[in-house]
Amino acid sequence: MPRFHHANLGVPPDAADAEAEFLVGVLGYRRLEPPPAALGRGARWFEADDGTQVHLSLDPDHVPAAKAHTAIEVGADCAAIEARLSAAGIPFTAGDFDGRRIVICRDPAGNGWELRG
């Protein structure tokens, strides 16, 4: 059975630091040191407690997708993440869907996220 390992998101170079702060400060990922070959390409890696990762690739021509998004399960942390989104000034919508809390937002690079409580 396949197991999810990582999502690779494009970010404009001038949004890379804000994107890292979103992943660490808002969503709770921790930074990982990419292997030397990836560092040479400007890669930035982040990991969740379950071992799944988000990799960032610097892309000066980055255009966020209109509908595509990354969905993650945040469980009981959903309310705390909503508070951190508000504190960071990141707009979001939230509501209940199919018995769970769903938060929709865009990260500093414009990539879509679905945060599932």
JSON list of C-alpha atoms in Angstrom, two decimals:
[
{"chain": "A", "resi": 1, "resn": "MET", "atom": "CA", "xyz": [0.00, 0.00, 0.00]},
{"chain": "A", "resi": 2, "resn": "PRO", "atom": "CA", "xyz": [1.45, 3.42, -0.90]},
{"chain": "A", "resi": 3, "resn": "ARG", "atom": "CA", "xyz": [2.09, 5.85, 1.95]},
{"chain": "A", "resi": 4, "resn": "PHE", "atom": "CA", "xyz": [2.20, 9.62, 1.54]},
{"chain": "A", "resi": 5, "resn": "HIS", "atom": "CA", "xyz": [5.69, 11.08, 2.01]},
{"chain": "A", "resi": 6, "resn": "HIS", "atom": "CA", "xyz": [5.67, 14.78, 1.00]},
{"chain": "A", "resi": 7, "resn": "ALA", "atom": "CA", "xyz": [4.08, 17.57, -0.98]},
{"chain": "A", "resi": 8, "resn": "ASN", "atom": "CA", "xyz": [6.36, 19.89, -2.94]},
{"chain": "A", "resi": 9, "resn": "LEU", "atom": "CA", "xyz": [5.07, 23.45, -3.13]},
{"chain": "A", "resi": 10, "resn": "GLY", "atom": "CA", "xyz": [6.40, 26.22, -5.31]},
{"chain": "A", "resi": 11, "resn": "VAL", "atom": "CA", "xyz": [7.08, 29.58, -3.68]},
{"chain": "A", "resi": 12, "resn": "PRO", "atom": "CA", "xyz": [8.44, 32.82, -5.09]},
{"chain": "A", "resi": 13, "resn": "PRO", "atom": "CA", "xyz": [11.91, 33.50, -3.64]},
{"chain": "A", "resi": 14, "resn": "ASP", "atom": "CA", "xyz": [10.75, 36.66, -1.87]},
{"chain": "A", "resi": 15, "resn": "ALA", "atom": "CA", "xyz": [8.00, 34.68, -0.05]},
{"chain": "A", "resi": 16, "resn": "ALA", "atom": "CA", "xyz": [10.20, 31.82, 1.17]},
{"chain": "A", "resi": 17, "resn": "ASP", "atom": "CA", "xyz": [10.76, 33.19, 4.69]},
{"chain": "A", "resi": 18, "resn": "ALA", "atom": "CA", "xyz": [7.06, 34.01, 5.17]},
{"chain": "A", "resi": 19, "resn": "GLU", "atom": "CA", "xyz": [6.18, 30.55, 3.88]},
{"chain": "A", "resi": 20, "resn": "ALA", "atom": "CA", "xyz": [8.56, 28.95, 6.39]},
{"chain": "A", "resi": 21, "resn": "GLU", "atom": "CA", "xyz": [6.97, 30.98, 9.20]},
{"chain": "A", "resi": 22, "resn": "PHE", "atom": "CA", "xyz": [3.52, 29.81, 8.08]},
{"chain": "A", "resi": 23, "resn": "LEU", "atom": "CA", "xyz": [4.58, 26.16, 8.11]},
{"chain": "A", "resi": 24, "resn": "VAL", "atom": "CA", "xyz": [6.38, 26.36, 11.46]},
{"chain": "A", "resi": 25, "resn": "GLY", "atom": "CA", "xyz": [4.56, 29.11, 13.36]},
{"chain": "A", "resi": 26, "resn": "VAL", "atom": "CA", "xyz": [1.00, 28.50, 12.18]},
{"chain": "A", "resi": 27, "resn": "LEU", "atom": "CA", "xyz": [0.78, 24.84, 11.19]},
{"chain": "A", "resi": 28, "resn": "GLY", "atom": "CA", "xyz": [3.37, 23.41, 13.59]},
{"chain": "A", "resi": 29, "resn": "TYR", "atom": "CA", "xyz": [5.82, 21.77, 11.19]},
{"chain": "A", "resi": 30, "resn": "ARG", "atom": "CA", "xyz": [9.51, 21.68, 12.13]},
{"chain": "A", "resi": 31, "resn": "ARG", "atom": "CA", "xyz": [12.40, 22.49, 9.81]},
{"chain": "A", "resi": 32, "resn": "LEU", "atom": "CA", "xyz": [14.53, 19.69, 8.39]},
{"chain": "A", "resi": 33, "resn": "GLU", "atom": "CA", "xyz": [17.95, 20.01, 6.87]},
{"chain": "A", "resi": 34, "resn": "PRO", "atom": "CA", "xyz": [17.67, 18.85, 3.23]},
{"chain": "A", "resi": 35, "resn": "PRO", "atom": "CA", "xyz": [20.50, 16.77, 1.79]},
{"chain": "A", "resi": 36, "resn": "PRO", "atom": "CA", "xyz": [23.34, 18.80, 0.21]},
{"chain": "A", "resi": 37, "resn": "ALA", "atom": "CA", "xyz": [22.14, 18.11, -3.35]},
{"chain": "A", "resi": 38, "resn": "ALA", "atom": "CA", "xyz": [18.75, 19.66, -2.57]},
{"chain": "A", "resi": 39, "resn": "LEU", "atom": "CA", "xyz": [20.25, 22.62, -0.69]},
{"chain": "A", "resi": 40, "resn": "GLY", "atom": "CA", "xyz": [22.08, 23.63, -3.84]},
{"chain": "A", "resi": 41, "resn": "ARG", "atom": "CA", "xyz": [18.69, 24.08, -5.50]},
{"chain": "A", "resi": 42, "resn": "GLY", "atom": "CA", "xyz": [17.32, 26.31, -2.74]},
{"chain": "A", "resi": 43, "resn": "ALA", "atom": "CA", "xyz": [15.12, 23.59, -1.24]},
{"chain": "A", "resi": 44, "resn": "ARG", "atom": "CA", "xyz": [13.54, 23.99, 2.18]},
{"chain": "A", "resi": 45, "resn": "TRP", "atom": "CA", "xyz": [12.04, 21.00, 3.97]},
{"chain": "A", "resi": 46, "resn": "PHE", "atom": "CA", "xyz": [9.59, 20.72, 6.87]},
{"chain": "A", "resi": 47, "resn": "GLU", "atom": "CA", "xyz": [8.24, 17.70, 8.74]},
{"chain": "A", "resi": 48, "resn": "ALA", "atom": "CA", "xyz": [5.16, 16.90, 10.85]},
{"chain": "A", "resi": 49, "resn": "ASP", "atom": "CA", "xyz": [5.15, 14.64, 13.90]},
{"chain": "A", "resi": 50, "resn": "ASP", "atom": "CA", "xyz": [3.89, 11.72, 11.78]},
{"chain": "A", "resi": 51, "resn": "GLY", "atom": "CA", "xyz": [6.90, 11.97, 9.43]},
{"chain": "A", "resi": 52, "resn": "THR", "atom": "CA", "xyz": [5.05, 13.48, 6.46]},
{"chain": "A", "resi": 53, "resn": "GLN", "atom": "CA", "xyz": [6.82, 16.41, 4.89]},
{"chain": "A", "resi": 54, "resn": "VAL", "atom": "CA", "xyz": [6.34, 19.62, 2.95]},
{"chain": "A", "resi": 55, "resn": "HIS", "atom": "CA", "xyz": [9.16, 20.63, 0.61]},
{"chain": "A", "resi": 56, "resn": "LEU", "atom": "CA", "xyz": [9.44, 24.13, -0.79]},
{"chain": "A", "resi": 57, "resn": "SER", "atom": "CA", "xyz": [10.96, 24.84, -4.18]},
{"chain": "A", "resi": 58, "resn": "LEU", "atom": "CA", "xyz": [11.93, 28.40, -5.01]},
{"chain": "A", "resi": 59, "resn": "ASP", "atom": "CA", "xyz": [10.18, 29.37, -8.24]},
{"chain": "A", "resi": 60, "resn": "PRO", "atom": "CA", "xyz": [10.46, 32.93, -9.57]},
{"chain": "A", "resi": 61, "resn": "ASP", "atom": "CA", "xyz": [7.57, 32.17, -11.96]},
{"chain": "A", "resi": 62, "resn": "HIS", "atom": "CA", "xyz": [5.28, 30.67, -9.30]},
{"chain": "A", "resi": 63, "resn": "VAL", "atom": "CA", "xyz": [1.56, 31.02, -9.99]},
{"chain": "A", "resi": 64, "resn": "PRO", "atom": "CA", "xyz": [-0.73, 29.47, -7.34]},
{"chain": "A", "resi": 65, "resn": "ALA", "atom": "CA", "xyz": [-3.32, 27.02, -8.61]},
{"chain": "A", "resi": 66, "resn": "ALA", "atom": "CA", "xyz": [-6.89, 28.27, -8.51]},
{"chain": "A", "resi": 67, "resn": "LYS", "atom": "CA", "xyz": [-8.43, 25.04, -7.16]},
{"chain": "A", "resi": 68, "resn": "ALA", "atom": "CA", "xyz": [-5.61, 22.68, -6.13]},
{"chain": "A", "resi": 69, "resn": "HIS", "atom": "CA", "xyz": [-4.79, 22.56, -2.43]},
{"chain": "A", "resi": 70, "resn": "THR", "atom": "CA", "xyz": [-2.96, 20.59, 0.22]},
{"chain": "A", "resi": 71, "resn": "ALA", "atom": "CA", "xyz": [-5.23, 19.01, 2.84]},
{"chain": "A", "resi": 72, "resn": "ILE", "atom": "CA", "xyz": [-3.90, 17.98, 6.25]},
{"chain": "A", "resi": 73, "resn": "GLU", "atom": "CA", "xyz": [-5.53, 16.57, 9.36]},
{"chain": "A", "resi": 74, "resn": "VAL", "atom": "CA", "xyz": [-4.98, 18.89, 12.32]},
{"chain": "A", "resi": 75, "resn": "GLY", "atom": "CA", "xyz": [-7.47, 17.28, 14.71]},
{"chain": "A", "resi": 76, "resn": "ALA", "atom": "CA", "xyz": [-7.91, 18.97, 18.06]},
{"chain": "A", "resi": 77, "resn": "ASP", "atom": "CA", "xyz": [-5.38, 21.68, 17.08]},
{"chain": "A", "resi": 78, "resn": "CYS", "atom": "CA", "xyz": [-7.90, 23.24, 14.68]},
{"chain": "A", "resi": 79, "resn": "ALA", "atom": "CA", "xyz": [-9.06, 26.00, 17.07]},
{"chain": "A", "resi": 80, "resn": "ALA", "atom": "CA", "xyz": [-5.46, 26.88, 17.98]},
{"chain": "A", "resi": 81, "resn": "ILE", "atom": "CA", "xyz": [-4.52, 27.03, 14.29]},
{"chain": "A", "resi": 82, "resn": "GLU", "atom": "CA", "xyz": [-7.48, 29.32, 13.59]},
{"chain": "A", "resi": 83, "resn": "ALA", "atom": "CA", "xyz": [-6.21, 31.63, 16.34]},
{"chain": "A", "resi": 84, "resn": "ARG", "atom": "CA", "xyz": [-2.67, 31.57, 14.88]},
{"chain": "A", "resi": 85, "resn": "LEU", "atom": "CA", "xyz": [-4.04, 32.32, 11.40]},
{"chain": "A", "resi": 86, "resn": "SER", "atom": "CA", "xyz": [-5.92, 35.32, 12.81]},
{"chain": "A", "resi": 87, "resn": "ALA", "atom": "CA", "xyz": [-2.86, 36.52, 14.74]},
{"chain": "A", "resi": 88, "resn": "ALA", "atom": "CA", "xyz": [-0.75, 36.25, 11.58]},
{"chain": "A", "resi": 89, "resn": "GLY", "atom": "CA", "xyz": [-3.32, 38.21, 9.57]},
{"chain": "A", "resi": 90, "resn": "ILE", "atom": "CA", "xyz": [-3.97, 35.30, 7.21]},
{"chain": "A", "resi": 91, "resn": "PRO", "atom": "CA", "xyz": [-7.57, 35.29, 5.94]},
{"chain": "A", "resi": 92, "resn": "PHE", "atom": "CA", "xyz": [-9.47, 32.01, 6.18]},
{"chain": "A", "resi": 93, "resn": "THR", "atom": "CA", "xyz": [-12.93, 30.56, 6.08]},
{"chain": "A", "resi": 94, "resn": "ALA", "atom": "CA", "xyz": [-14.07, 27.92, 8.53]},
{"chain": "A", "resi": 95, "resn": "GLY", "atom": "CA", "xyz": [-17.12, 25.81, 9.04]},
{"chain": "A", "resi": 96, "resn": "ASP", "atom": "CA", "xyz": [-18.41, 22.38, 9.82]},
{"chain": "A", "resi": 97, "resn": "PHE", "atom": "CA", "xyz": [-18.58, 19.86, 6.99]},
{"chain": "A", "resi": 98, "resn": "ASP", "atom": "CA", "xyz": [-19.53, 16.22, 7.29]},
{"chain": "A", "resi": 99, "resn": "GLY", "atom": "CA", "xyz": [-19.10, 16.26, 11.06]},
{"chain": "A", "resi": 100, "resn": "ARG", "atom": "CA", "xyz": [-15.70, 17.95, 11.22]},
{"chain": "A", "resi": 101, "resn": "ARG", "atom": "CA", "xyz": [-14.27, 21.45, 11.30]},
{"chain": "A", "resi": 102, "resn": "ILE", "atom": "CA", "xyz": [-12.74, 22.55, 7.99]},
{"chain": "A", "resi": 103, "resn": "VAL", "atom": "CA", "xyz": [-10.53, 25.63, 7.62]},
{"chain": "A", "resi": 104, "resn": "ILE", "atom": "CA", "xyz": [-9.61, 26.91, 4.16]},
{"chain": "A", "resi": 105, "resn": "CYS", "atom": "CA", "xyz": [-6.76, 29.38, 3.67]},
{"chain": "A", "resi": 106, "resn": "ARG", "atom": "CA", "xyz": [-3.92, 30.40, 1.40]},
{"chain": "A", "resi": 107, "resn": "ASP", "atom": "CA", "xyz": [-0.31, 30.47, 2.53]},
{"chain": "A", "resi": 108, "resn": "PRO", "atom": "CA", "xyz": [1.99, 33.48, 1.89]},
{"chain": "A", "resi": 109, "resn": "ALA", "atom": "CA", "xyz": [2.85, 32.08, -1.58]},
{"chain": "A", "resi": 110, "resn": "GLY", "atom": "CA", "xyz": [-0.86, 31.81, -2.46]},
{"chain": "A", "resi": 111, "resn": "ASN", "atom": "CA", "xyz": [-1.01, 28.00, -2.28]},
{"chain": "A", "resi": 112, "resn": "GLY", "atom": "CA", "xyz": [-4.34, 26.62, -1.03]},
{"chain": "A", "resi": 113, "resn": "TRP", "atom": "CA", "xyz": [-4.68, 24.66, 2.23]},
{"chain": "A", "resi": 114, "resn": "GLU", "atom": "CA", "xyz": [-7.53, 22.64, 3.73]},
{"chain": "A", "resi": 115, "resn": "LEU", "atom": "CA", "xyz": [-7.02, 22.14, 7.46]},
{"chain": "A", "resi": 116, "resn": "ARG", "atom": "CA", "xyz": [-9.23, 19.34, 8.75]},
{"chain": "A", "resi": 117, "resn": "GLY", "atom": "CA", "xyz": [-10.21, 19.23, 12.42]}
]
